[in-house]
Short mmCIF file of C-alpha atoms in Angstrom, two decimals:
data_model
loop_
_atom_site.label_atom_id
_atom_site.label_comp_id
_atom_site.label_asym_id
_atom_site.label_seq_id
_atom_site.Cartn_x
_atom_site.Cartn_y
_atom_site.Cartn_z
CA MET Z 30 44.07 97.58 84.01
CA SER Z 31 40.61 99.52 83.32
CA GLN Z 32 39.16 98.87 79.84
CA PHE Z 33 38.76 103.19 80.32
CA HIS Z 34 42.41 103.31 79.93
CA ARG Z 35 42.17 103.75 75.83
CA THR Z 36 45.55 106.49 75.32
CA ALA Z 37 49.08 105.98 74.63
CA ALA Z 38 51.63 107.99 73.98
CA PHE Z 39 54.99 106.49 72.76
CA HIS Z 40 58.65 108.25 72.78
CA THR Z 41 61.71 106.64 70.78
CA LEU Z 42 65.78 107.09 71.61
CA GLY Z 43 68.59 105.77 68.80
CA CYS Z 44 68.04 104.20 65.50
CA LYS Z 45 66.37 103.88 63.05
CA LEU Z 46 65.37 100.33 63.80
CA ASN Z 47 63.78 101.56 67.31
CA PHE Z 48 61.91 104.27 65.54
CA ALA Z 49 60.72 101.05 63.21
CA GLU Z 50 59.12 99.05 66.24
CA THR Z 51 58.06 101.60 68.51
CA SER Z 52 56.04 102.71 65.10
CA THR Z 53 55.29 98.49 65.62
CA ILE Z 54 54.14 98.77 68.71
CA ALA Z 55 52.18 101.24 69.01
CA ARG Z 56 49.77 99.99 65.51
CA GLN Z 57 49.50 97.33 67.61
CA LEU Z 58 48.00 99.28 70.89
CA THR Z 59 46.01 101.21 67.89
CA ASP Z 60 44.60 98.38 66.63
CA ALA Z 61 43.78 97.00 69.99
CA GLY Z 62 41.81 100.51 70.66
CA TYR Z 63 44.29 102.18 72.29
CA GLU Z 64 44.61 106.60 71.03
CA LYS Z 65 47.57 108.05 70.19
CA VAL Z 66 48.23 110.99 72.49
CA SER Z 67 52.01 113.12 72.23
CA PHE Z 68 54.17 112.40 74.83
CA ASP Z 69 53.68 115.62 76.35
CA ASP Z 70 49.59 115.18 76.35
CA LYS Z 71 47.93 112.92 79.54
CA ALA Z 72 47.94 109.42 78.97
CA ASP Z 73 47.07 106.38 80.52
CA ILE Z 74 50.31 104.22 79.23
CA TYR Z 75 53.89 105.84 78.76
CA VAL Z 76 55.83 103.24 76.44
CA ILE Z 77 59.31 104.89 75.71
CA ASN Z 78 62.01 102.80 73.89
CA THR Z 79 65.03 102.66 74.71
CA CYS Z 80 68.75 102.43 73.30
CA SER Z 81 71.47 101.14 75.11
CA VAL Z 82 74.74 102.49 72.31
CA THR Z 83 74.77 106.58 73.84
CA GLU Z 84 76.27 107.47 76.28
CA ASN Z 85 73.49 108.68 78.60
CA ALA Z 86 71.49 106.02 78.18
CA ASP Z 87 70.86 105.31 82.38
CA ARG Z 88 69.88 109.65 82.39
CA GLU Z 89 68.24 109.70 79.43
CA CYS Z 90 65.24 106.82 80.60
CA LYS Z 91 65.08 108.36 83.61
CA LEU Z 92 64.40 111.91 82.24
CA HIS Z 93 62.14 110.69 79.62
CA VAL Z 94 60.08 108.47 82.70
CA LYS Z 95 60.04 112.09 84.62
CA ARG Z 96 58.32 113.65 81.42
CA ALA Z 97 55.23 110.84 81.39
CA MET Z 98 55.30 111.45 85.46
CA LYS Z 99 54.54 114.81 84.49
CA ALA Z 100 51.95 114.93 82.04
CA ASN Z 101 50.45 112.52 83.60
CA PRO Z 102 51.18 110.84 87.47
CA GLU Z 103 49.34 108.07 87.35
CA GLY Z 104 49.56 106.91 84.38
CA LEU Z 105 52.04 103.60 82.99
CA VAL Z 106 54.98 103.84 81.98
CA VAL Z 107 56.03 101.05 80.30
CA ILE Z 108 60.36 100.79 79.54
CA VAL Z 109 61.41 98.64 75.87
CA GLY Z 110 64.01 98.49 73.45
CA CYS Z 111 68.17 97.85 74.36
CA TYR Z 112 69.07 99.51 77.64
CA ALA Z 113 65.39 97.17 79.01
CA GLN Z 114 66.95 93.80 77.65
CA LEU Z 115 70.90 94.73 79.23
CA LYS Z 116 69.70 96.50 83.20
CA PRO Z 117 66.06 95.39 82.99
CA GLU Z 118 66.60 95.53 87.04
CA GLU Z 119 68.06 98.88 87.20
CA ILE Z 120 65.46 101.38 84.88
CA SER Z 121 63.28 98.70 87.40
CA GLN Z 122 64.66 100.77 90.21
CA ILE Z 123 63.43 104.76 88.69
CA GLU Z 124 60.50 106.42 90.11
CA GLY Z 125 57.70 106.37 88.28
CA VAL Z 126 58.60 103.06 86.23
CA ASP Z 127 56.10 99.89 86.09
CA LEU Z 128 56.52 97.50 83.47
CA VAL Z 129 60.09 97.56 81.58
CA LEU Z 130 60.04 94.29 79.23
CA GLY Z 131 63.00 92.90 77.09
CA ALA Z 132 63.46 91.98 73.54
CA LYS Z 133 61.69 88.89 73.62
CA GLU Z 134 58.15 90.64 75.07
CA LYS Z 135 58.05 93.85 73.74
CA PHE Z 136 55.86 92.60 71.18
CA ASN Z 137 53.79 90.90 73.10
CA ILE Z 138 53.00 93.88 75.74
CA LEU Z 139 49.41 94.31 75.36
CA SER Z 140 48.99 90.88 77.45
CA TYR Z 141 51.24 92.78 80.10
CA LEU Z 142 48.95 95.68 80.00
CA ASP Z 143 45.29 93.87 81.24
CA ASP Z 144 46.36 93.77 85.30
CA LEU Z 145 49.15 96.29 84.86
CA GLU Z 146 48.70 98.77 87.64
CA LYS Z 147 50.44 101.95 89.17
CA SER Z 148 53.60 100.76 90.78
CA GLU Z 149 53.77 101.45 94.15
CA ASN Z 150 57.87 100.94 95.02
CA GLU Z 151 60.15 99.43 91.38
CA GLY Z 152 58.59 98.61 88.20
CA ILE Z 153 57.92 94.83 87.31
CA VAL Z 154 60.29 92.90 84.33
CA HIS Z 155 59.47 90.49 82.02
CA SER Z 156 62.57 88.92 80.93
CA CYS Z 157 64.14 86.61 78.63
CA GLU Z 158 67.79 85.36 78.18
CA ILE Z 159 69.02 87.10 74.70
CA GLU Z 160 69.79 83.73 73.46
CA GLU Z 161 65.96 83.16 73.57
CA THR Z 162 65.15 85.24 71.44
CA ASP Z 163 65.64 84.01 68.27
CA PHE Z 164 62.76 84.87 66.28
CA PHE Z 165 61.82 88.25 63.95
CA ILE Z 166 59.23 90.43 63.88
CA GLY Z 167 58.36 92.46 61.05
CA SER Z 168 57.95 96.52 61.90
CA TYR Z 169 58.36 100.27 59.98
CA SER Z 170 57.76 103.13 60.77
CA ILE Z 171 55.24 105.67 59.43
CA GLY Z 172 52.82 107.97 59.96
CA ASP Z 173 55.68 111.00 61.07
CA ARG Z 174 57.37 111.30 58.29
CA THR Z 175 58.07 111.71 54.49
CA ARG Z 176 59.92 108.69 55.24
CA ALA Z 177 59.11 105.08 56.20
CA PHE Z 178 61.99 102.84 58.21
CA LEU Z 179 61.39 99.33 57.03
CA LYS Z 180 63.69 96.56 59.36
CA VAL Z 181 64.58 94.20 57.59
CA GLN Z 182 66.91 92.14 59.91
CA ASP Z 183 68.05 92.02 63.79
CA GLY Z 184 70.72 91.09 65.97
CA CYS Z 185 74.43 90.46 64.97
CA ASP Z 186 76.71 87.27 64.78
CA TYR Z 187 79.69 90.33 64.85
CA LYS Z 188 81.71 90.09 68.58
CA CYS Z 189 83.01 93.53 67.79
CA THR Z 190 84.92 94.02 71.07
CA TYR Z 191 83.03 97.93 71.94
CA CYS Z 192 79.89 96.54 70.86
CA THR Z 193 76.60 96.21 73.50
CA ILE Z 194 73.92 95.52 70.81
CA PRO Z 195 74.54 91.72 70.10
CA LEU Z 196 73.57 90.96 73.91
CA ALA Z 197 70.72 93.86 73.56
CA ARG Z 198 69.15 92.25 70.47
CA GLY Z 199 71.05 88.26 70.16
CA ILE Z 200 71.70 86.31 66.93
CA SER Z 201 71.05 87.91 63.27
CA ARG Z 202 68.15 86.84 61.62
CA SER Z 203 65.93 88.03 59.00
CA ASP Z 204 62.24 88.40 57.84
CA THR Z 205 61.49 86.18 55.30
CA ILE Z 206 61.94 88.80 51.91
CA GLU Z 207 57.88 87.82 50.93
CA ASN Z 208 56.91 89.72 54.38
CA VAL Z 209 59.64 92.09 53.14
CA LEU Z 210 57.94 93.49 49.89
CA LYS Z 211 54.50 92.96 52.18
CA ASN Z 212 55.60 96.01 54.07
CA ALA Z 213 57.42 97.53 50.64
CA ARG Z 214 53.79 97.08 49.21
CA GLU Z 215 51.57 98.24 52.34
CA ILE Z 216 53.94 101.52 52.58
CA SER Z 217 53.66 102.19 49.19
CA GLN Z 218 50.14 102.48 49.73
CA ARG Z 219 50.19 105.22 52.30
CA ASP Z 220 51.58 107.77 50.19
CA ILE Z 221 54.75 107.26 51.16
CA LYS Z 222 57.30 108.84 48.78
CA GLU Z 223 60.61 107.37 50.78
CA ILE Z 224 62.01 104.02 52.31
CA VAL Z 225 64.85 103.35 54.65
CA LEU Z 226 65.92 99.68 55.14
CA THR Z 227 67.26 99.37 58.34
CA GLY Z 228 68.11 96.19 60.62
CA VAL Z 229 70.76 95.58 62.86
CA ASN Z 230 73.74 94.79 60.50
CA ILE Z 231 71.61 94.41 57.74
CA GLY Z 232 74.12 93.23 54.62
CA ASP Z 233 73.96 90.24 56.77
CA TYR Z 234 70.38 89.83 55.16
CA GLY Z 235 68.68 86.42 54.91
CA LYS Z 236 70.43 84.39 58.14
CA GLY Z 237 68.27 83.21 60.15
CA GLU Z 238 65.36 84.06 57.48
CA PHE Z 239 63.84 80.33 58.81
CA GLY Z 240 64.97 79.69 61.97
CA ASN Z 241 68.10 78.69 60.50
CA LYS Z 242 71.77 79.82 60.50
CA LYS Z 243 72.71 79.70 55.94
CA HIS Z 244 71.42 82.33 54.16
CA GLU Z 245 68.12 81.11 52.44
CA HIS Z 246 68.27 84.37 50.50
CA THR Z 247 71.02 87.55 49.69
CA PHE Z 248 70.91 90.83 51.00
CA LEU Z 249 71.52 91.41 46.40
CA ASP Z 250 68.49 89.47 46.60
CA LEU Z 251 66.73 91.68 49.10
CA ILE Z 252 67.61 94.72 46.91
CA SER Z 253 66.80 93.01 43.73
CA GLY Z 254 63.08 92.44 44.80
CA LEU Z 255 62.08 95.88 46.17
CA ASP Z 256 63.32 97.39 43.28
CA LYS Z 257 60.73 95.96 42.02
CA VAL Z 258 57.98 97.09 44.37
CA GLU Z 259 55.87 99.54 42.14
CA GLY Z 260 55.02 102.99 44.04
CA ILE Z 261 57.92 103.71 46.46
CA GLU Z 262 59.95 106.47 45.13
CA ARG Z 263 63.27 106.85 46.59
CA ILE Z 264 64.33 103.12 48.68
CA ARG Z 265 68.29 104.81 50.97
CA ILE Z 266 70.12 101.90 52.03
CA SER Z 267 70.50 102.88 55.79
CA SER Z 268 73.89 101.39 57.37
CA ILE Z 269 76.00 98.48 55.24
CA GLU Z 270 79.05 96.68 57.08
CA PRO Z 271 82.35 97.12 54.01
CA ASN Z 272 82.81 93.36 54.35
CA LEU Z 273 78.90 92.76 53.24
CA LEU Z 274 78.56 95.96 50.45
CA LYS Z 275 79.55 93.52 47.30
CA ASP Z 276 80.12 95.01 44.02
CA GLU Z 277 77.41 92.94 42.25
CA SER Z 278 75.32 95.48 45.41
CA ILE Z 279 76.46 98.76 44.88
CA GLU Z 280 76.09 97.98 40.42
CA LEU Z 281 72.64 97.27 41.05
CA VAL Z 282 72.27 101.18 42.72
CA SER Z 283 73.73 102.05 40.30
CA ARG Z 284 71.64 101.27 37.49
CA SER Z 285 68.15 101.33 40.21
CA ARG Z 286 64.99 102.58 39.31
CA SER Z 287 64.25 103.55 43.56
CA PHE Z 288 67.58 103.22 44.79
CA VAL Z 289 69.20 106.60 45.42
CA PRO Z 290 73.58 107.16 45.20
CA HIS Z 291 74.06 107.19 48.90
CA PHE Z 292 75.62 105.03 50.99
CA HIS Z 293 76.62 104.72 54.58
CA ILE Z 294 79.34 102.17 55.94
CA PRO Z 295 80.64 101.88 58.56
CA LEU Z 296 84.81 101.87 58.90
CA GLN Z 297 85.49 102.92 63.12
CA SER Z 298 89.44 103.63 62.95
CA GLY Z 299 91.54 104.17 60.25
CA SER Z 300 94.59 102.25 61.62
CA ASP Z 301 94.60 98.32 60.50
CA ASP Z 302 95.78 97.79 64.30
CA LEU Z 303 92.85 99.39 66.20
CA LEU Z 304 90.67 97.39 63.56
CA LYS Z 305 92.37 93.69 64.56
CA LYS Z 306 92.20 95.06 68.33
CA MET Z 307 88.42 96.23 67.64
CA LYS Z 308 88.11 92.31 66.20
CA ARG Z 309 86.51 94.53 62.27
CA ARG Z 310 86.01 92.26 59.90
CA TYR Z 311 88.08 94.20 56.94
CA LEU Z 312 91.22 96.31 56.64
CA THR Z 313 91.30 100.25 55.99
CA LYS Z 314 92.66 98.59 51.98
CA LEU Z 315 89.39 96.58 51.47
CA TYR Z 316 87.67 100.15 53.43
CA LYS Z 317 88.88 102.28 50.39
CA ASP Z 318 88.29 99.95 48.25
CA ARG Z 319 84.49 100.33 48.71
CA VAL Z 320 84.93 103.54 48.20
CA ALA Z 321 86.72 103.86 45.34
CA LYS Z 322 83.87 101.35 43.64
CA ILE Z 323 80.90 103.20 44.77
CA ARG Z 324 83.00 106.80 43.81
CA GLU Z 325 83.30 104.86 39.97
CA VAL Z 326 79.91 103.80 39.05
CA MET Z 327 78.20 106.30 41.00
CA PRO Z 328 80.42 110.09 40.88
CA HIS Z 329 77.51 112.14 42.96
CA ALA Z 330 77.06 109.01 46.01
CA ALA Z 331 76.57 110.83 48.86
CA ILE Z 332 79.47 108.48 51.00
CA GLY Z 333 78.52 109.01 54.79
CA VAL Z 334 81.04 107.16 58.18
CA ASP Z 335 80.63 106.41 61.46
CA VAL Z 336 84.20 106.88 63.34
CA ILE Z 337 84.85 105.79 66.97
CA VAL Z 338 87.87 107.87 69.21
CA GLY Z 339 89.37 107.07 71.75
CA PHE Z 340 89.35 103.41 71.39
CA PRO Z 341 91.75 101.88 74.61
CA GLY Z 342 95.33 102.29 72.30
CA GLU Z 343 94.69 104.86 70.39
CA THR Z 344 97.64 106.99 70.52
CA GLU Z 345 97.52 110.11 68.79
CA GLU Z 346 99.83 108.71 66.51
CA LEU Z 347 96.85 106.54 65.58
CA PHE Z 348 94.22 108.80 65.85
CA MET Z 349 96.02 110.78 63.35
CA GLU Z 350 96.38 107.89 61.00
CA THR Z 351 92.53 107.78 61.62
CA TYR Z 352 91.93 111.45 60.61
CA ASN Z 353 94.84 111.04 57.54
CA PHE Z 354 92.94 108.62 55.71
CA LEU Z 355 89.73 110.04 56.59
CA ASN Z 356 90.32 113.47 54.74
CA GLU Z 357 92.20 111.67 51.36
CA LEU Z 358 89.31 109.73 51.18
CA PRO Z 359 86.62 110.66 49.55
CA ILE Z 360 83.55 110.85 51.67
CA THR Z 361 80.52 113.01 52.19
CA TYR Z 362 80.43 113.21 56.52
CA LEU Z 363 81.21 111.83 58.91
CA HIS Z 364 78.30 110.19 62.26
CA VAL Z 365 81.77 110.55 65.34
CA PHE Z 366 81.56 108.67 68.15
CA THR Z 367 82.93 108.90 71.76
CA TYR Z 368 84.32 105.95 72.97
CA SER Z 369 82.08 105.69 76.35
CA GLU Z 370 83.12 102.22 78.61
CA ARG Z 371 80.11 99.98 78.12
CA GLU Z 372 79.89 95.71 80.72
CA ASN Z 373 80.50 92.97 79.40
CA THR Z 374 82.58 94.31 76.81
CA GLU Z 375 86.47 93.73 76.01
CA ALA Z 376 87.40 96.73 74.98
CA ALA Z 377 86.20 97.62 78.52
CA ALA Z 378 89.01 95.08 80.20
CA MET Z 379 91.94 97.05 77.96
CA ASP Z 380 94.87 98.47 78.53
CA GLY Z 381 95.67 103.08 76.37
CA ILE Z 382 92.47 104.47 77.77
CA VAL Z 383 92.51 107.34 76.10
CA PRO Z 384 91.26 110.85 79.16
CA ILE Z 385 87.33 112.24 78.12
CA SER Z 386 89.59 115.24 77.91
CA GLU Z 387 91.53 113.92 74.74
CA ARG Z 388 88.57 111.67 73.16
CA LYS Z 389 86.77 115.01 73.03
CA LYS Z 390 89.17 116.71 71.24
CA ARG Z 391 89.86 113.88 68.93
CA ASN Z 392 85.70 113.98 68.20
CA LYS Z 393 85.70 117.89 67.70
CA MET Z 394 88.54 117.52 65.34
CA LEU Z 395 86.46 115.17 63.01
CA ARG Z 396 83.61 117.01 63.50
CA ILE Z 397 85.85 119.18 61.70
CA LEU Z 398 86.49 117.47 59.77
CA SER Z 399 83.08 116.16 58.79
CA GLU Z 400 82.12 119.93 58.00
CA LYS Z 401 85.02 120.72 55.44
CA LYS Z 402 83.58 117.57 54.03
CA LYS Z 403 79.86 117.93 53.19
CA MET Z 404 80.12 121.59 52.93
CA ALA Z 405 83.30 120.49 49.18
CA PHE Z 406 80.27 117.79 48.33
CA TYR Z 407 77.82 120.14 47.93
CA GLN Z 408 80.27 122.39 46.61
CA THR Z 409 80.33 120.13 43.81
CA GLN Z 410 76.16 119.49 42.91
CA LEU Z 411 75.88 123.26 43.61
CA GLY Z 412 74.31 123.98 39.60
CA LYS Z 413 72.86 120.67 39.16
CA THR Z 414 69.20 120.22 39.10
CA LEU Z 415 68.28 117.06 41.35
CA PRO Z 416 64.80 115.82 42.17
CA VAL Z 417 64.12 117.39 45.96
CA LEU Z 418 62.24 115.65 48.99
CA TRP Z 419 60.01 117.90 51.06
CA GLU Z 420 59.31 117.02 54.53
CA HIS Z 421 56.51 119.20 56.44
CA GLU Z 422 58.84 120.95 59.37
CA ASN Z 423 57.87 124.65 58.98
CA LYS Z 424 60.77 126.50 60.58
CA ASP Z 425 60.58 129.74 60.25
CA GLY Z 426 59.42 129.88 56.99
CA LYS Z 427 61.14 127.73 55.41
CA MET Z 428 60.98 124.39 54.55
CA PHE Z 429 63.97 121.18 54.40
CA GLY Z 430 64.05 117.92 51.84
CA PHE Z 431 66.81 116.13 50.25
CA THR Z 432 68.61 114.97 47.03
CA GLU Z 433 68.41 111.77 46.82
CA ASN Z 434 72.47 112.46 47.76
CA TYR Z 435 71.25 113.36 50.71
CA VAL Z 436 72.05 116.97 49.78
CA ARG Z 437 70.01 118.54 52.79
CA VAL Z 438 68.33 121.82 51.21
CA GLN Z 439 65.14 124.52 51.65
CA LYS Z 440 63.03 127.28 49.95
CA ASP Z 441 60.68 129.31 51.84
CA TYR Z 442 57.49 127.17 52.69
CA ASP Z 443 55.35 126.19 50.44
CA ALA Z 444 52.27 123.87 51.76
CA ALA Z 445 51.61 121.84 48.76
CA SER Z 446 54.81 120.63 48.34
CA VAL Z 447 55.25 119.21 51.47
CA ASN Z 448 55.78 115.62 50.88
CA GLN Z 449 56.11 116.57 47.02
CA ILE Z 450 58.99 115.56 44.59
CA GLU Z 451 59.99 118.82 42.75
CA PHE Z 452 62.97 118.81 39.88
CA LEU Z 453 65.06 121.44 41.49
CA LYS Z 454 68.71 123.62 40.03
CA LEU Z 455 71.10 124.29 43.35
CA ASP Z 456 71.62 127.07 43.58
CA ARG Z 457 74.45 127.94 46.98
CA ILE Z 458 75.45 126.69 50.00
CA GLU Z 459 73.08 129.35 52.70
CA ALA Z 460 75.35 130.78 56.58
CA ASP Z 461 72.79 127.46 57.89
CA GLY Z 462 74.88 124.69 56.62
CA THR Z 463 71.77 124.25 53.67
CA VAL Z 464 71.51 124.75 50.32
CA SER Z 465 69.14 127.13 49.10
CA VAL Z 466 67.65 126.16 45.42
CA GLN Z 467 65.78 127.51 42.42
CA TYR Z 468 62.96 126.31 40.13
CA SER Z 469 65.08 124.50 36.65
CA PHE Z 470 63.65 126.26 33.76
CA GLU Z 471 64.76 123.73 31.53
CA LYS Z 472 62.78 120.69 33.89
CA PHE Z 473 59.49 123.01 33.43
CA LEU Z 474 59.84 123.03 29.62
CA GLU Z 475 61.04 119.19 29.06
CA LYS Z 476 56.59 118.99 30.73
CA LEU Z 477 54.49 121.64 28.63
#
């Protein structure tokens, strides 16, 4: 590849962990002399970081390859990420793809670019067996947002019957606590107000920290250390398994200087029968206990829930178990996923397939329930004065931000407020589901 090829563009599909890793790859290229440009600009290199969780991984990958080829037909297209690890040969056949890098190779992208040329036929594949992916590359995203996604853990040792992530990302392994704290301090020096902790199974933090399978540190050690880092206003825990969320961690968050009262806890089903079929490591009683503990020490906390509809064997009766369980639980919102069959998973061979139309109907029912739960929670927060972190986007003259407990608020755009935390009184719920705010005279008087 010519030394004059100096522009690179990036696009990320999927989770916060992917955003953190894309940012790290982008920094590698910019440190090597590449200029980062928009994905719709003419670039010499287009890097697409893919996801295997979304139902349309193949279609989304093709769509963004076409976008790159439209921007520059001579640009080199590199595919990385979970889908690249699971289906490298399939991706190499997509017209326009020049290089596919698996889980082990993606952080060595620079070593593959020097001799890379535009492919006439199929792309070149460099992909290892996932068992070889036993190292950890620390990552964090910066530059695009008021918050940074900080990767602390990767891979998963759980064997949930619907999930391909262990096949795409390998065994559970962690960053050292020293490196996590170093990265957090680096982020704090860039005037970023919020860190979101990310990983595949962050509650398993500490395993594989030094290349072995025992826990050198615990998740509690991690959050205790991060809470002492100066200069970070907020730290948010992205998602944690209920069986790994211990009382001690909940209590630390409740009295923390920087951790916010917001938890996202995957449930997947409110039926114990289905949880067993899914090979989840808890039953509904434990999940209910975790929510009760959070509500006991942080009544104002936001609690988000992941749930899957249409899993094999989910009868109408079992679905209603889930619906009723969630309806009665004091949670804030749901992320609803429609089950889709994945190759090389146990669930793909199970009986009791739920028709697609029924899956969609159940998904819609839970999305409506989620909206009701969220509005009910927002209602409880009206009249309170809470800190709001404002984001960059200007949408039709409005700007948006989040309170610590994840209420989405809006006000008229003011460039001086971007990336600032302001104490504001939550006033009323608007037609778009956000909450409008008023300046708090009490807080203003406190500052005088």
